[in-house]
Amino acid sequence: MMKKLSITCLFFILGCKDAVKENVKSEAFSIEDVVAQNNNGTEEARKWLERSITDYFKADISEQDKMMRDITTKKYYEFKTDATNVNLNVDGSLTLKEFKEKWENDYDTNFAGINTGFLISAQDWINVEVRKCEVQTALLNVYTFKVILADDGFKAKYLRNIKVIKEGDQFLIDGIIESN
């Protein structure tokens, strides 16, 4: 009896192993496909990011919140808005502890730019320009760029690592690590 049960279990395990292997094969990507997709999307994403940043800083201040919504994922917009308003006396403002607890599973809260604006830490600027925008990683419609923004009027430079994703036919910012 024990021998029959062992043989039955062995056939069951082997059968499952083949089914799992078949599923993995059908969803696998060839290296050539991944490289081609990354190369095609990277330059397009870089140009989009540079243009979006430039347009954001040239826009009228009354339009910037709408522009931020348009160029970020909904989740990142909410995250950055919460980060900007930590401990401020405004509706929906969170304490630092509440902010970290709310977002710790989605974003690195240590690089959120607490109480700072979007893309740069300054409240005022004269002429923010993209000085550098180079891809760091690119994989399956997710791109990370090393970006240097500069405002010569205030003699300021801002180093940012910006995550851009492609959703459908549009690019969106889904994370910014603010290094300074």
Coordinates of N, CA and C in Angstrom, one line a residue:
M1 N 0.8 -1.2 0.0 CA 0.0 0.0 0.0 C 0.9 1.3 0.0
M2 N 1.9 1.3 0.9 CA 2.8 2.4 1.0 C 3.5 2.6 -0.3
K3 N 3.9 1.5 -1.0 CA 4.6 1.6 -2.2 C 3.8 2.2 -3.3
K4 N 2.5 1.8 -3.4 CA 1.5 2.4 -4.4 C 1.3 3.9 -4.2
L5 N 1.2 4.3 -2.9 CA 1.0 5.7 -2.6 C 2.2 6.5 -3.0
S6 N 3.4 6.0 -2.7 CA 4.7 6.6 -3.1 C 4.8 6.8 -4.6
I7 N 4.4 5.8 -5.4 CA 4.5 5.9 -6.8 C 3.5 6.9 -7.3
T8 N 2.3 6.9 -6.8 CA 1.3 7.8 -7.2 C 1.7 9.3 -6.9
C9 N 2.3 9.5 -5.8 CA 2.8 10.8 -5.4 C 3.9 11.3 -6.4
L10 N 4.8 10.3 -6.7 CA 5.9 10.6 -7.6 C 5.3 11.1 -9.0
F11 N 4.3 10.4 -9.5 CA 3.8 10.7 -10.8 C 3.1 12.1 -10.7
F12 N 2.4 12.4 -9.6 CA 1.7 13.7 -9.4 C 2.7 14.8 -9.4
I13 N 3.8 14.6 -8.7 CA 4.9 15.7 -8.6 C 5.5 15.9 -9.9
L14 N 5.8 14.8 -10.6 CA 6.4 15.0 -12.0 C 5.5 15.7 -12.9
G15 N 4.2 15.3 -12.8 CA 3.2 16.0 -13.7 C 3.1 17.5 -13.4
C16 N 3.1 17.8 -12.2 CA 3.0 19.3 -11.8 C 4.3 20.0 -12.3
K17 N 5.4 19.4 -12.2 CA 6.7 20.0 -12.6 C 6.6 20.4 -14.1
D18 N 6.1 19.5 -14.9 CA 6.0 19.7 -16.3 C 5.1 20.8 -16.6
A19 N 4.0 20.9 -15.9 CA 3.0 21.9 -16.1 C 3.6 23.3 -15.8
V20 N 4.3 23.4 -14.7 CA 4.9 24.7 -14.3 C 6.0 25.1 -15.3
K21 N 6.8 24.1 -15.7 CA 7.8 24.4 -16.7 C 7.2 24.9 -18.0
E22 N 6.1 24.3 -18.4 CA 5.4 24.8 -19.6 C 4.9 26.2 -19.5
N23 N 4.3 26.6 -18.3 CA 3.9 27.9 -18.1 C 5.0 28.9 -18.2
V24 N 6.1 28.6 -17.6 CA 7.3 29.5 -17.6 C 7.8 29.7 -19.0
K25 N 7.8 28.6 -19.8 CA 8.2 28.7 -21.2 C 7.3 29.7 -22.0
S26 N 6.0 29.6 -21.8 CA 5.1 30.4 -22.6 C 5.2 31.8 -22.3
E27 N 5.6 32.2 -21.1 CA 5.7 33.6 -20.7 C 7.1 34.2 -20.7
A28 N 8.1 33.4 -21.2 CA 9.4 33.8 -21.2 C 9.7 34.8 -22.4
F29 N 10.6 35.7 -22.2 CA 11.0 36.7 -23.2 C 12.3 36.3 -23.7
S30 N 12.6 36.5 -25.0 CA 13.9 36.3 -25.4 C 14.8 37.5 -25.1
I31 N 16.0 37.3 -25.0 CA 16.9 38.4 -24.6 C 16.9 39.4 -25.7
E32 N 16.8 39.0 -27.0 CA 16.7 39.9 -28.1 C 15.5 40.8 -28.0
D33 N 14.3 40.2 -27.6 CA 13.1 41.0 -27.5 C 13.2 42.1 -26.4
V34 N 13.8 41.7 -25.3 CA 13.9 42.6 -24.2 C 14.9 43.8 -24.6
V35 N 16.0 43.4 -25.2 CA 17.0 44.5 -25.6 C 16.4 45.4 -26.6
A36 N 15.6 44.9 -27.6 CA 15.0 45.7 -28.6 C 14.0 46.6 -28.0
Q37 N 13.2 46.1 -27.1 CA 12.1 46.9 -26.4 C 12.8 48.0 -25.6
N38 N 13.8 47.7 -24.8 CA 14.5 48.7 -24.0 C 15.1 49.8 -24.9
N39 N 15.8 49.4 -26.0 CA 16.5 50.4 -26.8 C 15.4 51.3 -27.5
N40 N 14.3 50.8 -27.9 CA 13.3 51.6 -28.5 C 12.7 52.6 -27.6
G41 N 12.4 52.1 -26.4 CA 11.7 53.0 -25.4 C 12.6 53.9 -24.6
T42 N 13.8 53.6 -24.5 CA 14.7 54.4 -23.6 C 14.8 55.9 -24.2
E43 N 15.1 56.0 -25.4 CA 15.3 57.3 -26.0 C 14.0 58.1 -26.0
E44 N 13.0 57.4 -26.3 CA 11.6 58.1 -26.3 C 11.3 58.6 -24.8
A45 N 11.6 57.7 -23.8 CA 11.3 58.1 -22.4 C 12.2 59.3 -22.0
R46 N 13.5 59.2 -22.4 CA 14.4 60.3 -22.0 C 13.9 61.7 -22.6
K47 N 13.6 61.7 -23.9 CA 13.1 62.9 -24.5 C 11.8 63.4 -23.8
W48 N 10.9 62.5 -23.5 CA 9.7 62.8 -22.8 C 10.0 63.5 -21.5
L49 N 10.9 62.9 -20.7 CA 11.2 63.4 -19.4 C 11.8 64.8 -19.5
E50 N 12.8 65.0 -20.3 CA 13.4 66.3 -20.5 C 12.4 67.3 -20.9
R51 N 11.5 67.0 -21.8 CA 10.5 68.0 -22.3 C 9.5 68.3 -21.2
S52 N 9.1 67.2 -20.4 CA 8.1 67.4 -19.3 C 8.7 68.3 -18.2
I53 N 9.9 68.1 -17.9 CA 10.5 68.9 -16.8 C 10.6 70.3 -17.3
T54 N 11.1 70.5 -18.5 CA 11.2 71.9 -19.0 C 9.9 72.6 -19.1
D55 N 8.9 71.9 -19.6 CA 7.5 72.5 -19.7 C 7.0 72.8 -18.3
Y56 N 7.2 72.0 -17.3 CA 6.7 72.2 -16.0 C 7.3 73.5 -15.4
F57 N 8.6 73.7 -15.5 CA 9.2 74.9 -14.9 C 9.0 76.2 -15.7
K58 N 8.5 76.0 -17.0 CA 8.2 77.2 -17.8 C 6.7 77.6 -17.6
A59 N 5.9 76.7 -17.1 CA 4.5 77.0 -17.0 C 4.2 78.0 -15.9
D60 N 3.0 78.6 -16.0 CA 2.5 79.5 -15.0 C 2.3 78.7 -13.7
I61 N 2.6 79.3 -12.6 CA 2.5 78.6 -11.3 C 1.1 78.0 -11.0
S62 N 0.1 78.7 -11.6 CA -1.3 78.2 -11.4 C -1.6 76.9 -12.1
E63 N -0.8 76.6 -13.1 CA -0.9 75.4 -13.9 C -0.1 74.2 -13.4
Q64 N 0.8 74.4 -12.5 CA 1.8 73.4 -12.2 C 1.2 72.2 -11.4
D65 N 0.3 72.4 -10.6 CA -0.3 71.2 -9.9 C -1.0 70.3 -11.0
K66 N -1.7 70.9 -11.9 CA -2.3 70.1 -13.0 C -1.2 69.4 -13.8
M67 N -0.2 70.1 -14.1 CA 0.9 69.5 -14.9 C 1.5 68.3 -14.1
M68 N 1.7 68.5 -12.8 CA 2.3 67.5 -12.0 C 1.4 66.2 -12.1
R69 N 0.1 66.4 -12.0 CA -0.8 65.3 -12.1 C -0.7 64.6 -13.4
D70 N -0.5 65.4 -14.5 CA -0.5 64.8 -15.8 C 0.8 64.0 -16.1
I71 N 1.9 64.4 -15.4 CA 3.2 63.7 -15.8 C 3.6 62.7 -14.7
T72 N 2.8 62.5 -13.7 CA 3.1 61.5 -12.7 C 2.0 60.4 -12.6
T73 N 2.3 59.3 -12.0 CA 1.3 58.3 -11.7 C 0.4 58.9 -10.6
K74 N -0.8 58.4 -10.5 CA -1.7 58.9 -9.5 C -1.1 58.6 -8.1
K75 N -0.5 57.4 -7.9 CA 0.1 57.1 -6.6 C 1.2 58.0 -6.3
Y76 N 2.1 58.2 -7.2 CA 3.3 59.1 -6.9 C 2.8 60.5 -6.7
Y77 N 1.8 61.0 -7.4 CA 1.3 62.4 -7.1 C 0.8 62.5 -5.7
E78 N 0.1 61.5 -5.2 CA -0.4 61.5 -3.8 C 0.7 61.4 -2.8
F79 N 1.7 60.5 -3.1 CA 2.9 60.4 -2.2 C 3.6 61.7 -2.1
K80 N 3.9 62.4 -3.2 CA 4.7 63.6 -3.2 C 3.9 64.7 -2.6
T81 N 2.6 64.8 -2.8 CA 1.7 65.8 -2.1 C 1.8 65.6 -0.6
D82 N 1.6 64.3 -0.2 CA 1.7 64.1 1.3 C 3.1 64.5 1.8
A83 N 4.2 64.2 1.1 CA 5.5 64.5 1.5 C 5.7 66.0 1.7
T84 N 5.2 66.8 0.7 CA 5.3 68.2 0.7 C 4.5 68.8 1.9
N85 N 3.4 68.2 2.3 CA 2.6 68.7 3.4 C 2.8 68.2 4.8
V86 N 3.8 67.4 5.0 CA 4.1 66.7 6.3 C 4.2 67.8 7.3
N87 N 3.4 67.6 8.4 CA 3.4 68.5 9.6 C 2.9 70.0 9.3
L88 N 2.3 70.2 8.1 CA 1.8 71.6 7.8 C 0.4 71.6 8.3
N89 N -0.1 72.8 8.6 CA -1.4 73.0 9.1 C -2.4 73.2 7.9
V90 N -2.5 72.1 7.1 CA -3.4 72.0 6.0 C -4.3 70.8 6.0
D91 N -5.4 70.8 5.4 CA -6.3 69.6 5.4 C -5.6 68.4 4.9
G92 N -5.7 67.3 5.6 CA -5.1 66.0 5.1 C -3.6 65.9 5.4
S93 N -3.0 66.9 6.1 CA -1.6 66.8 6.4 C -1.3 65.7 7.4
L94 N -0.2 65.0 7.2 CA 0.2 63.9 8.0 C 1.4 64.3 8.9
T95 N 1.5 63.6 10.0 CA 2.8 63.7 10.7 C 3.8 62.9 10.0
L96 N 5.1 63.1 10.3 CA 6.1 62.4 9.7 C 6.0 60.9 9.9
K97 N 5.6 60.5 11.1 CA 5.4 59.1 11.4 C 4.2 58.5 10.6
E98 N 3.1 59.3 10.5 CA 2.0 58.8 9.7 C 2.3 58.7 8.2
F99 N 3.1 59.6 7.7 CA 3.6 59.6 6.3 C 4.4 58.4 6.1
K100 N 5.4 58.1 6.9 CA 6.2 56.9 6.7 C 5.4 55.6 6.8
E101 N 4.5 55.5 7.7 CA 3.7 54.3 7.8 C 2.8 54.1 6.6
K102 N 2.2 55.2 6.1 CA 1.3 55.2 5.0 C 2.1 54.7 3.7
W103 N 3.3 55.2 3.5 CA 4.0 55.0 2.2 C 5.1 54.1 2.2
E104 N 5.5 53.5 3.4 CA 6.8 52.7 3.5 C 6.8 51.5 2.5
N105 N 5.6 51.0 2.2 CA 5.6 49.8 1.3 C 5.6 50.1 -0.2
D106 N 5.4 51.4 -0.5 CA 5.3 51.8 -1.9 C 6.6 52.6 -2.4
Y107 N 7.1 53.5 -1.5 CA 8.2 54.3 -1.9 C 9.2 54.4 -0.7
D108 N 10.5 54.8 -1.1 CA 11.5 55.0 0.0 C 11.2 56.4 0.6
T109 N 10.7 56.4 1.7 CA 10.3 57.7 2.4 C 11.5 58.5 2.8
N110 N 12.7 57.9 2.9 CA 13.9 58.7 3.2 C 14.3 59.6 2.2
F111 N 13.9 59.5 0.9 CA 14.2 60.3 -0.2 C 13.0 61.0 -0.8
A112 N 12.0 61.3 0.0 CA 10.8 61.8 -0.5 C 10.8 63.3 -0.7
G113 N 11.7 64.0 -0.1 CA 11.7 65.5 -0.2 C 10.6 66.0 0.7
I114 N 10.7 65.7 2.0 CA 9.7 66.2 2.9 C 9.7 67.8 2.9
N115 N 8.6 68.3 2.8 CA 8.3 69.8 2.8 C 9.0 70.5 1.7
T116 N 9.3 69.8 0.6 CA 9.9 70.5 -0.6 C 9.0 70.3 -1.8
G117 N 9.2 71.1 -2.8 CA 8.4 71.0 -4.0 C 8.7 69.8 -4.9
F118 N 8.0 69.8 -6.0 CA 8.2 68.7 -7.0 C 9.4 69.0 -7.8
L119 N 10.3 68.0 -7.9 CA 11.5 68.0 -8.7 C 12.7 68.8 -8.1
I120 N 12.4 69.9 -7.5 CA 13.5 70.6 -6.8 C 13.1 70.9 -5.4
S121 N 14.1 71.2 -4.6 CA 13.8 71.4 -3.2 C 13.5 72.9 -2.9
A122 N 13.8 73.8 -3.8 CA 13.6 75.2 -3.6 C 12.1 75.6 -3.9
Q123 N 11.7 76.6 -3.2 CA 10.3 77.1 -3.4 C 10.3 78.1 -4.6
D124 N 11.4 78.8 -4.8 CA 11.5 79.7 -5.9 C 12.6 79.3 -6.9
W125 N 12.5 79.7 -8.1 CA 13.5 79.5 -9.1 C 13.4 80.5 -10.2
I126 N 14.5 80.7 -10.9 CA 14.6 81.6 -12.0 C 14.4 80.9 -13.3
N127 N 15.3 80.0 -13.6 CA 15.3 79.3 -14.9 C 15.9 77.9 -14.7
V128 N 15.0 76.9 -14.4 CA 15.5 75.5 -14.2 C 15.7 74.9 -15.5
E129 N 16.9 74.3 -15.7 CA 17.2 73.6 -16.9 C 17.6 72.2 -16.6
V130 N 17.4 71.3 -17.6 CA 17.9 69.9 -17.5 C 19.3 69.9 -18.1
R131 N 20.3 69.7 -17.2 CA 21.7 69.7 -17.6 C 22.2 68.3 -18.0
K132 N 21.6 67.3 -17.4 CA 21.9 65.9 -17.7 C 20.7 65.0 -17.5
C133 N 20.6 64.1 -18.4 CA 19.5 63.1 -18.3 C 19.9 61.8 -19.0
E134 N 20.5 60.9 -18.2 CA 21.0 59.7 -18.8 C 20.4 58.5 -18.1
V135 N 20.1 57.5 -18.9 CA 19.5 56.3 -18.4 C 20.4 55.5 -17.5
Q136 N 19.9 55.0 -16.4 CA 20.6 54.2 -15.5 C 20.2 52.7 -15.7
T137 N 18.9 52.5 -15.8 CA 18.3 51.2 -16.0 C 17.2 51.3 -16.9
A138 N 16.9 50.2 -17.6 CA 15.8 50.1 -18.5 C 15.4 48.7 -18.7
L139 N 14.2 48.4 -18.2 CA 13.7 47.0 -18.3 C 12.2 47.0 -18.4
L140 N 11.7 46.4 -19.5 CA 10.2 46.2 -19.7 C 9.4 47.4 -19.3
N141 N 9.6 48.5 -20.0 CA 8.8 49.8 -19.8 C 9.0 50.5 -18.5
V142 N 10.1 50.2 -17.8 CA 10.5 50.9 -16.5 C 11.9 51.4 -16.7
Y143 N 12.0 52.7 -16.6 CA 13.3 53.4 -16.9 C 13.7 54.2 -15.7
T144 N 15.0 54.2 -15.3 CA 15.5 55.1 -14.3 C 16.6 56.0 -14.9
F145 N 16.4 57.3 -14.6 CA 17.3 58.3 -15.2 C 18.0 59.0 -14.1
K146 N 19.3 59.3 -14.4 CA 20.1 60.2 -13.5 C 19.9 61.5 -14.1
V147 N 19.4 62.5 -13.4 CA 19.1 63.8 -13.9 C 19.7 64.9 -13.1
I148 N 20.3 65.8 -13.7 CA 20.8 67.0 -13.0 C 20.1 68.2 -13.5
L149 N 19.4 68.9 -12.6 CA 18.7 70.1 -12.9 C 19.5 71.3 -12.3
A150 N 19.5 72.4 -13.0 CA 20.3 73.5 -12.6 C 19.5 74.8 -12.8
D151 N 19.7 75.7 -11.8 CA 19.1 77.0 -11.8 C 20.3 78.0 -11.6
D152 N 20.8 78.5 -12.7 CA 22.0 79.4 -12.6 C 21.7 80.6 -11.9
G153 N 20.4 81.1 -12.0 CA 20.0 82.3 -11.3 C 20.2 82.2 -9.8
F154 N 19.9 81.1 -9.2 CA 20.1 80.8 -7.8 C 21.4 80.0 -7.5
K155 N 22.2 79.8 -8.6 CA 23.4 79.0 -8.4 C 23.1 77.7 -7.7
A156 N 22.1 77.0 -8.2 CA 21.7 75.7 -7.5 C 21.7 74.6 -8.5
K157 N 22.1 73.4 -8.0 CA 22.0 72.2 -8.8 C 21.3 71.1 -8.0
Y158 N 20.5 70.3 -8.7 CA 19.7 69.3 -8.0 C 19.9 67.9 -8.7
L159 N 20.5 67.0 -8.0 CA 20.7 65.6 -8.5 C 19.5 64.8 -8.2
R160 N 18.9 64.2 -9.2 CA 17.7 63.4 -9.0 C 17.8 62.1 -9.8
N161 N 17.3 61.0 -9.2 CA 17.1 59.7 -9.9 C 15.6 59.6 -10.1
I162 N 15.2 59.6 -11.3 CA 13.8 59.6 -11.6 C 13.4 58.3 -12.3
K163 N 12.4 57.7 -11.8 CA 11.8 56.5 -12.3 C 10.6 56.9 -13.3
V164 N 10.7 56.4 -14.5 CA 9.6 56.7 -15.5 C 9.1 55.3 -15.9
I165 N 7.8 55.2 -16.0 CA 7.2 54.0 -16.5 C 6.3 54.3 -17.7
K166 N 6.1 53.3 -18.5 CA 5.2 53.5 -19.6 C 4.0 52.7 -19.3
E167 N 2.9 53.5 -19.3 CA 1.5 52.9 -19.1 C 0.7 53.1 -20.3
G168 N 0.4 52.1 -21.0 CA -0.3 52.2 -22.3 C 0.5 52.9 -23.3
D169 N 0.1 54.1 -23.8 CA 0.9 54.8 -24.7 C 1.5 56.1 -24.2
Q170 N 1.6 56.2 -22.8 CA 2.2 57.4 -22.2 C 3.2 57.1 -21.2
F171 N 4.1 58.0 -21.0 CA 5.2 57.9 -20.0 C 4.7 58.6 -18.8
L172 N 5.0 58.2 -17.6 CA 4.7 58.9 -16.3 C 5.8 58.7 -15.3
I173 N 6.0 59.7 -14.5 CA 7.0 59.6 -13.4 C 6.4 58.9 -12.3
D174 N 7.1 57.9 -11.8 CA 6.6 57.0 -10.7 C 7.6 57.0 -9.5
G175 N 8.4 57.9 -9.4 CA 9.3 58.0 -8.3 C 10.5 58.9 -8.6
I176 N 10.9 59.7 -7.5 CA 12.0 60.5 -7.6 C 12.8 60.4 -6.3
I177 N 14.1 60.1 -6.4 CA 15.0 60.0 -5.3 C 15.7 61.4 -5.3
E178 N 15.5 62.1 -4.2 CA 16.1 63.5 -4.1 C 17.3 63.3 -3.3
S179 N 18.5 63.5 -4.0 CA 19.7 63.3 -3.3 C 20.3 64.5 -2.6
N180 N 19.8 65.7 -3.0 CA 20.2 66.9 -2.3 C 19.1 67.9 -2.2

